[in-house]
PDB file of N, CA and C and ligand atoms in Angstrom:
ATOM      1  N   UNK A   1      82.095  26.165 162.509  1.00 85.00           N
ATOM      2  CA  UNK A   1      83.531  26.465 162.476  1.00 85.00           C
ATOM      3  C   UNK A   1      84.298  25.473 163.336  1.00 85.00           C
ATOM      4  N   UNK A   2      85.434  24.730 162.917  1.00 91.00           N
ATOM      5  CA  UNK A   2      86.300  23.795 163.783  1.00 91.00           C
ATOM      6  C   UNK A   2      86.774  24.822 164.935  1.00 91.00           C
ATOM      7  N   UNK A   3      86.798  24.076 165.911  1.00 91.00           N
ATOM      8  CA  UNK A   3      87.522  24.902 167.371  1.00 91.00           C
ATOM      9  C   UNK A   3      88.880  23.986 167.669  1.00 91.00           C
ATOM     10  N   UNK A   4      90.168  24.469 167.496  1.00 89.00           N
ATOM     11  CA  UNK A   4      91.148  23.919 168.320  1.00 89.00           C
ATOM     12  C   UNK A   4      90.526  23.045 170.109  1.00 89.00           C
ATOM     13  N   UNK A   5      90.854  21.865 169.889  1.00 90.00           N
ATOM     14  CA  UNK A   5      90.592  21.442 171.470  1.00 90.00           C
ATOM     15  C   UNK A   5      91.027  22.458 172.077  1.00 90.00           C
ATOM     16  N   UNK A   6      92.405  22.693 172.462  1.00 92.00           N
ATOM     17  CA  UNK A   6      92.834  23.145 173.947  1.00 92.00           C
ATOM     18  C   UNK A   6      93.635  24.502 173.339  1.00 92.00           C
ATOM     19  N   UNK A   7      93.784  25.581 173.676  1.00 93.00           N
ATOM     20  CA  UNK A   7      94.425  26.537 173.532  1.00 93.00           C
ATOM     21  C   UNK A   7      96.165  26.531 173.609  1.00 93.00           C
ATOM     22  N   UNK A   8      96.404  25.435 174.617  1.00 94.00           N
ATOM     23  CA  UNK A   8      97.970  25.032 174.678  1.00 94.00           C
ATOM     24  C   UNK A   8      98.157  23.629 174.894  1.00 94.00           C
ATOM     25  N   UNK A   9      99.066  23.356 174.209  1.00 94.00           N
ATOM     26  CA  UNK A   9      99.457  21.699 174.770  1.00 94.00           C
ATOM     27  C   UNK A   9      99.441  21.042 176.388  1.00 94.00           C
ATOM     28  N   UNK A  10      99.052  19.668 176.046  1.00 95.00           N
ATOM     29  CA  UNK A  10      99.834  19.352 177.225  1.00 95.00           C
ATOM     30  C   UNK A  10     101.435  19.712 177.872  1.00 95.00           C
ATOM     31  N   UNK A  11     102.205  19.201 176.754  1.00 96.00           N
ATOM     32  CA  UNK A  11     103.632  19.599 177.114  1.00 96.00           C
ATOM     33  C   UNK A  11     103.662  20.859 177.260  1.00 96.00           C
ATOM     34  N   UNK A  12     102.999  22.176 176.695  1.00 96.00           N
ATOM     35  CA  UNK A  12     103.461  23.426 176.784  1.00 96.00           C
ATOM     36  C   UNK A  12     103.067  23.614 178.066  1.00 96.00           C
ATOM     37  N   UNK A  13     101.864  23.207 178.831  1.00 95.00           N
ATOM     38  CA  UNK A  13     101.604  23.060 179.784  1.00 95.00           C
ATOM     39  C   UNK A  13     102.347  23.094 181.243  1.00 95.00           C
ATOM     40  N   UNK A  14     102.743  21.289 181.170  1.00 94.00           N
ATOM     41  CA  UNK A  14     103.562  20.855 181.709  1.00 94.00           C
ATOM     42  C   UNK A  14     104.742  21.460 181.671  1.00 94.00           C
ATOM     43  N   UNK A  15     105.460  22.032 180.699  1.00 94.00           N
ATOM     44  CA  UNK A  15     106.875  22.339 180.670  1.00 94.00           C
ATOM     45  C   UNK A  15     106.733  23.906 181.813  1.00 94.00           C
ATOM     46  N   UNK A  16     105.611  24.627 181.689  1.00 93.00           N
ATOM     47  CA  UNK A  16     105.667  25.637 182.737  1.00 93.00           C
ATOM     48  C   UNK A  16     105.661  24.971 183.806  1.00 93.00           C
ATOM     49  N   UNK A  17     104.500  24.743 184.182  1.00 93.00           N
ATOM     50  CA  UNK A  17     104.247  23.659 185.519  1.00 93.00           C
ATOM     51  C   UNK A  17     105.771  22.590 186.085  1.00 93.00           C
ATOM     52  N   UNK A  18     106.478  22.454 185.169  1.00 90.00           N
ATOM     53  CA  UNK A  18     107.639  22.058 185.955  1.00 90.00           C
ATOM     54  C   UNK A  18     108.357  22.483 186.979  1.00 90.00           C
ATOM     55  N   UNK A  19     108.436  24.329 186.755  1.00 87.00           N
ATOM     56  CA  UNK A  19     109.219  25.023 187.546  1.00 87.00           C
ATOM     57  C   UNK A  19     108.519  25.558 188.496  1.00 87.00           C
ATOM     58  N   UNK A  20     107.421  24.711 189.118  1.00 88.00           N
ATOM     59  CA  UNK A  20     106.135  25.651 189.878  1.00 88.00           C
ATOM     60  C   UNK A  20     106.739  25.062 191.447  1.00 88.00           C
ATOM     61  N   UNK A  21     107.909  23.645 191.428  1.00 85.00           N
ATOM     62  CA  UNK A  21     107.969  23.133 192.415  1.00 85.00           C
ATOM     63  C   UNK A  21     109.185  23.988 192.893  1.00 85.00           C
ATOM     64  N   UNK A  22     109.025  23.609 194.425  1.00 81.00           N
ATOM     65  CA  UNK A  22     109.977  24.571 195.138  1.00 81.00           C
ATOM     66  C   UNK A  22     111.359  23.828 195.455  1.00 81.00           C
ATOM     67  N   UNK A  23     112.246  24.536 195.002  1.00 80.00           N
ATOM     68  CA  UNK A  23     113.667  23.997 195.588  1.00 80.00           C
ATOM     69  C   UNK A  23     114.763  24.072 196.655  1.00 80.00           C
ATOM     70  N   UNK A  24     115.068  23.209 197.574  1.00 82.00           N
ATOM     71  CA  UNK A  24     115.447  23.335 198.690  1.00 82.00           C
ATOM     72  C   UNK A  24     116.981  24.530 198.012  1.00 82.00           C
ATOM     73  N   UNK A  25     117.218  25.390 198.989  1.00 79.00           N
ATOM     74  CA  UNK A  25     118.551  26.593 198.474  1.00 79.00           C
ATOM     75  C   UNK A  25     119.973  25.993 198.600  1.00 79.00           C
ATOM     76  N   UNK A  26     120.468  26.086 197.474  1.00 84.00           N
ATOM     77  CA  UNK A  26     122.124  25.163 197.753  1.00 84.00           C
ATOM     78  C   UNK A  26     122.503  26.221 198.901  1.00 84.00           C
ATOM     79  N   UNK A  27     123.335  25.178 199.717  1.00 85.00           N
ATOM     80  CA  UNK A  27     124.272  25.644 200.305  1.00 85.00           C
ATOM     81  C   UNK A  27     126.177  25.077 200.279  1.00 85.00           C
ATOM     82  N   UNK A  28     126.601  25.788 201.080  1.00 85.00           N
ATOM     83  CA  UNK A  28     128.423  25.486 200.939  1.00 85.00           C
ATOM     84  C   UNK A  28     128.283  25.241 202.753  1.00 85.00           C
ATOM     85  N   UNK A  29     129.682  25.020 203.054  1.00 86.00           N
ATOM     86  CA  UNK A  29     130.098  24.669 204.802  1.00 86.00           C
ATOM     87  C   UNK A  29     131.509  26.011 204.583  1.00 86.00           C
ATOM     88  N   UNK A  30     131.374  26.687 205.370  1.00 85.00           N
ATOM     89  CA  UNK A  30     132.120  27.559 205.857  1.00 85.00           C
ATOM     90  C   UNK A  30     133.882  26.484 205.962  1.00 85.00           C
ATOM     91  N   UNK A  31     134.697  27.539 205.259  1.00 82.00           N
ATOM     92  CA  UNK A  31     136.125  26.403 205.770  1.00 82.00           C
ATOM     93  C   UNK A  31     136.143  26.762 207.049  1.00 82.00           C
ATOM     94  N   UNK A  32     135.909  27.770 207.808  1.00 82.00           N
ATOM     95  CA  UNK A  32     136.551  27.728 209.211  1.00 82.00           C
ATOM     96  C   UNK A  32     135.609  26.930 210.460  1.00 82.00           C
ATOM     97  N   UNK A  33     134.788  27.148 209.954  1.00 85.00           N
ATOM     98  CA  UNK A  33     133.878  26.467 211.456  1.00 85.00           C
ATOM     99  C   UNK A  33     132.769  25.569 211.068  1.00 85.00           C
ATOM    100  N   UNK A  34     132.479  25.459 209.636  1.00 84.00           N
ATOM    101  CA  UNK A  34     131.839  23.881 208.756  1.00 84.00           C
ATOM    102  C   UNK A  34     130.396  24.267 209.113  1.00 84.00           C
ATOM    103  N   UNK A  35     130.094  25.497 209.414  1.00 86.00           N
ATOM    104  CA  UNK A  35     129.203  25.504 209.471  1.00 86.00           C
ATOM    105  C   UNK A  35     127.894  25.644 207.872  1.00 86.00           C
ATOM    106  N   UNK A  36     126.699  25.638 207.679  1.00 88.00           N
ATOM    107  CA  UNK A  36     126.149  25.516 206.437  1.00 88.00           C
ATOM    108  C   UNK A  36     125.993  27.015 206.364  1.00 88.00           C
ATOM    109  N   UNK A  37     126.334  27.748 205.001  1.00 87.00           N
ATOM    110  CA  UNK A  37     126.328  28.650 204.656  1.00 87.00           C
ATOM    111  C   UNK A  37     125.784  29.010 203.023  1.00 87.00           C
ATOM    112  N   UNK A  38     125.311  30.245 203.275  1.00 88.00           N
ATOM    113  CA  UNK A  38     124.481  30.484 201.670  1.00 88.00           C
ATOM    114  C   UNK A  38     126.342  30.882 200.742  1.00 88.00           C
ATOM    115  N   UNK A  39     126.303  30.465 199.374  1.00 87.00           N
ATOM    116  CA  UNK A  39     127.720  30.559 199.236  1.00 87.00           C
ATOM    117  C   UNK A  39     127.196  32.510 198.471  1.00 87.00           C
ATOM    118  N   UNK A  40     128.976  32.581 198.900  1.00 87.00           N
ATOM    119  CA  UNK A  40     129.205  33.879 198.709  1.00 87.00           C
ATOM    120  C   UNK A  40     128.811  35.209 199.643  1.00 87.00           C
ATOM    121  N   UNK A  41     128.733  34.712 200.662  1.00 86.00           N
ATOM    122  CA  UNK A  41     128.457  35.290 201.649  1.00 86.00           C
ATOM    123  C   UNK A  41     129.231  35.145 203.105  1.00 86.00           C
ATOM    124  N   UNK A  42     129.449  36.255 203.607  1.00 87.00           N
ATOM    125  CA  UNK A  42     130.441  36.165 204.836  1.00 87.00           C
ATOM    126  C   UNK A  42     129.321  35.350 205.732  1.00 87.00           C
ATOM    127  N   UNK A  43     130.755  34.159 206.501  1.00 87.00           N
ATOM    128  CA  UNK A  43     129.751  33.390 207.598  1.00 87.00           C
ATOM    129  C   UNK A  43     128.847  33.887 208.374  1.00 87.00           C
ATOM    130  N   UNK A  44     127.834  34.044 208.646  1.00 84.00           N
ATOM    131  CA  UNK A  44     127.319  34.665 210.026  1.00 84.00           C
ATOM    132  C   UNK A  44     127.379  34.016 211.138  1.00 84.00           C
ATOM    133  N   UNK A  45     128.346  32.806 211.115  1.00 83.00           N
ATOM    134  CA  UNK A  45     128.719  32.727 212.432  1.00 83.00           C
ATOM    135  C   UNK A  45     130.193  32.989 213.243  1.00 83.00           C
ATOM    136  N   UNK A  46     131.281  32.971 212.016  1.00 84.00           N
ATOM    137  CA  UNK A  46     132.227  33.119 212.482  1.00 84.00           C
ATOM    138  C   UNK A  46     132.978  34.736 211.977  1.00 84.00           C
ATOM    139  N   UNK A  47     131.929  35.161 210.761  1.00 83.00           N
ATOM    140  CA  UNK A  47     132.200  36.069 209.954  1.00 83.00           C
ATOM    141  C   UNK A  47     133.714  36.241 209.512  1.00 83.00           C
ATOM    142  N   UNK A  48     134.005  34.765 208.376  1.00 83.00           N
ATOM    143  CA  UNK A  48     135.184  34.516 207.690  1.00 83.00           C
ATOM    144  C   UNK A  48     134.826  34.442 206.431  1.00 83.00           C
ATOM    145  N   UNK A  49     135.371  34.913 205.265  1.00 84.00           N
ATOM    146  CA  UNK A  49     134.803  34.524 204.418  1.00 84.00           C
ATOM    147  C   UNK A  49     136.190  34.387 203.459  1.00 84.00           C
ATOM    148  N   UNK A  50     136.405  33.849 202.310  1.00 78.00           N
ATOM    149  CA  UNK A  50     137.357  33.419 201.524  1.00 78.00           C
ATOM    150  C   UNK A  50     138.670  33.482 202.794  1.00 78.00           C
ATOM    151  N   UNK A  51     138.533  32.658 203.404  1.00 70.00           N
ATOM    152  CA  UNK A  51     139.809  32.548 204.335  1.00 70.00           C
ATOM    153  C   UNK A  51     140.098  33.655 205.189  1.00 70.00           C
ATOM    154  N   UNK A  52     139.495  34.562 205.514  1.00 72.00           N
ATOM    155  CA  UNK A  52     140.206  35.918 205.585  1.00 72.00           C
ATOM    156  C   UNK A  52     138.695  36.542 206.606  1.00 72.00           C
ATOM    157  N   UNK A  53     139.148  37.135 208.127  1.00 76.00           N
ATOM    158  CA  UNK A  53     137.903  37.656 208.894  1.00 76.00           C
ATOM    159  C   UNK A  53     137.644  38.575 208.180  1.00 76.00           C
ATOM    160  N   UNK A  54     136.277  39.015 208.022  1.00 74.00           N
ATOM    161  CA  UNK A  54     135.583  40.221 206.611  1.00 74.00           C
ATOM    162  C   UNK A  54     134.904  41.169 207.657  1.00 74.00           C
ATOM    163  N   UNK A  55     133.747  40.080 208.873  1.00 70.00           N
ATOM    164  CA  UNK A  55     133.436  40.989 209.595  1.00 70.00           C
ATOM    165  C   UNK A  55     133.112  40.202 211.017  1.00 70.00           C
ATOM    166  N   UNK A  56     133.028  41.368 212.021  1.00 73.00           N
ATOM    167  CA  UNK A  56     133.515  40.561 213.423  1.00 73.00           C
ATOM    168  C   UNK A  56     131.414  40.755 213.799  1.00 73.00           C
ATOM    169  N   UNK A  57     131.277  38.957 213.773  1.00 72.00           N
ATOM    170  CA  UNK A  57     129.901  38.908 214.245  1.00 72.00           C
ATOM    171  C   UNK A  57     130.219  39.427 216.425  1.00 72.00           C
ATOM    172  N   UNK A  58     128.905  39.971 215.864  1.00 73.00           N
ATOM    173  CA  UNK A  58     128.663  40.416 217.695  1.00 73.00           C
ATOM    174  C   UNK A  58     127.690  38.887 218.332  1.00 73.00           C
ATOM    175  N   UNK A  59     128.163  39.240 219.479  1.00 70.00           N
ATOM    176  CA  UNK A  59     127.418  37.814 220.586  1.00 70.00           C
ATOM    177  C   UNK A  59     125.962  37.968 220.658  1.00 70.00           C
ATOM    178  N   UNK A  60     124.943  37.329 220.510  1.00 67.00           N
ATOM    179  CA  UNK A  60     123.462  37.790 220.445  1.00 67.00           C
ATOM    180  C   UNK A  60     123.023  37.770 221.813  1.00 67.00           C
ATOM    181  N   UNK A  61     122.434  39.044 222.017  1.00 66.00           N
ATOM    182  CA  UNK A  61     121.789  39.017 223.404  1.00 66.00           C
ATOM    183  C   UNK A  61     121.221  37.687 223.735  1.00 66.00           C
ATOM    184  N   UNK A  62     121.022  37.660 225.304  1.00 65.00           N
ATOM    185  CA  UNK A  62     120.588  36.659 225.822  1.00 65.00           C
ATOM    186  C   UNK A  62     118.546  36.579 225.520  1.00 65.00           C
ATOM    187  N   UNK A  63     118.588  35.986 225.378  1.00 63.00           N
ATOM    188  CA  UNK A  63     116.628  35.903 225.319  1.00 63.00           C
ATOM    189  C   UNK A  63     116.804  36.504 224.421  1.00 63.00           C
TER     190      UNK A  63
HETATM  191 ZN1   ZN B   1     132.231  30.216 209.705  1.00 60.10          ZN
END
């Protein structure tokens, strides 16, 4: 009986295996303090978000 070589292509292969690599996470800069921020999310450093304070970050303990 003939046997197919390979059960899946190379390319079908490869085309999974493309998305196996890891991607650094976009980020945005905060307008108020430029800091790097995940977008859509209130700053966690200045806690501003679309122009406007959303929420008041607390000072982090010492140590
Ligand atoms: Zn900020």
């Amino acid at each position: 009986m003939p046997l197919p070589k390979r059960k899946f292509s190379k390319a079908r292969t490869r085309k999974r295996r493309a998305n196996h690599y890891l991607r650094v996470p976009h980020f945005a800069r905060c307008a108020k303090c430029e800091q790097p921020i995940l977008p859509h999310t209130i700053c966690p450093n200045c806690g501003f978000y679309s122009g406007r304070l959303r929420a008041v970050v607390l000072e982090k303990e010492p140590g």
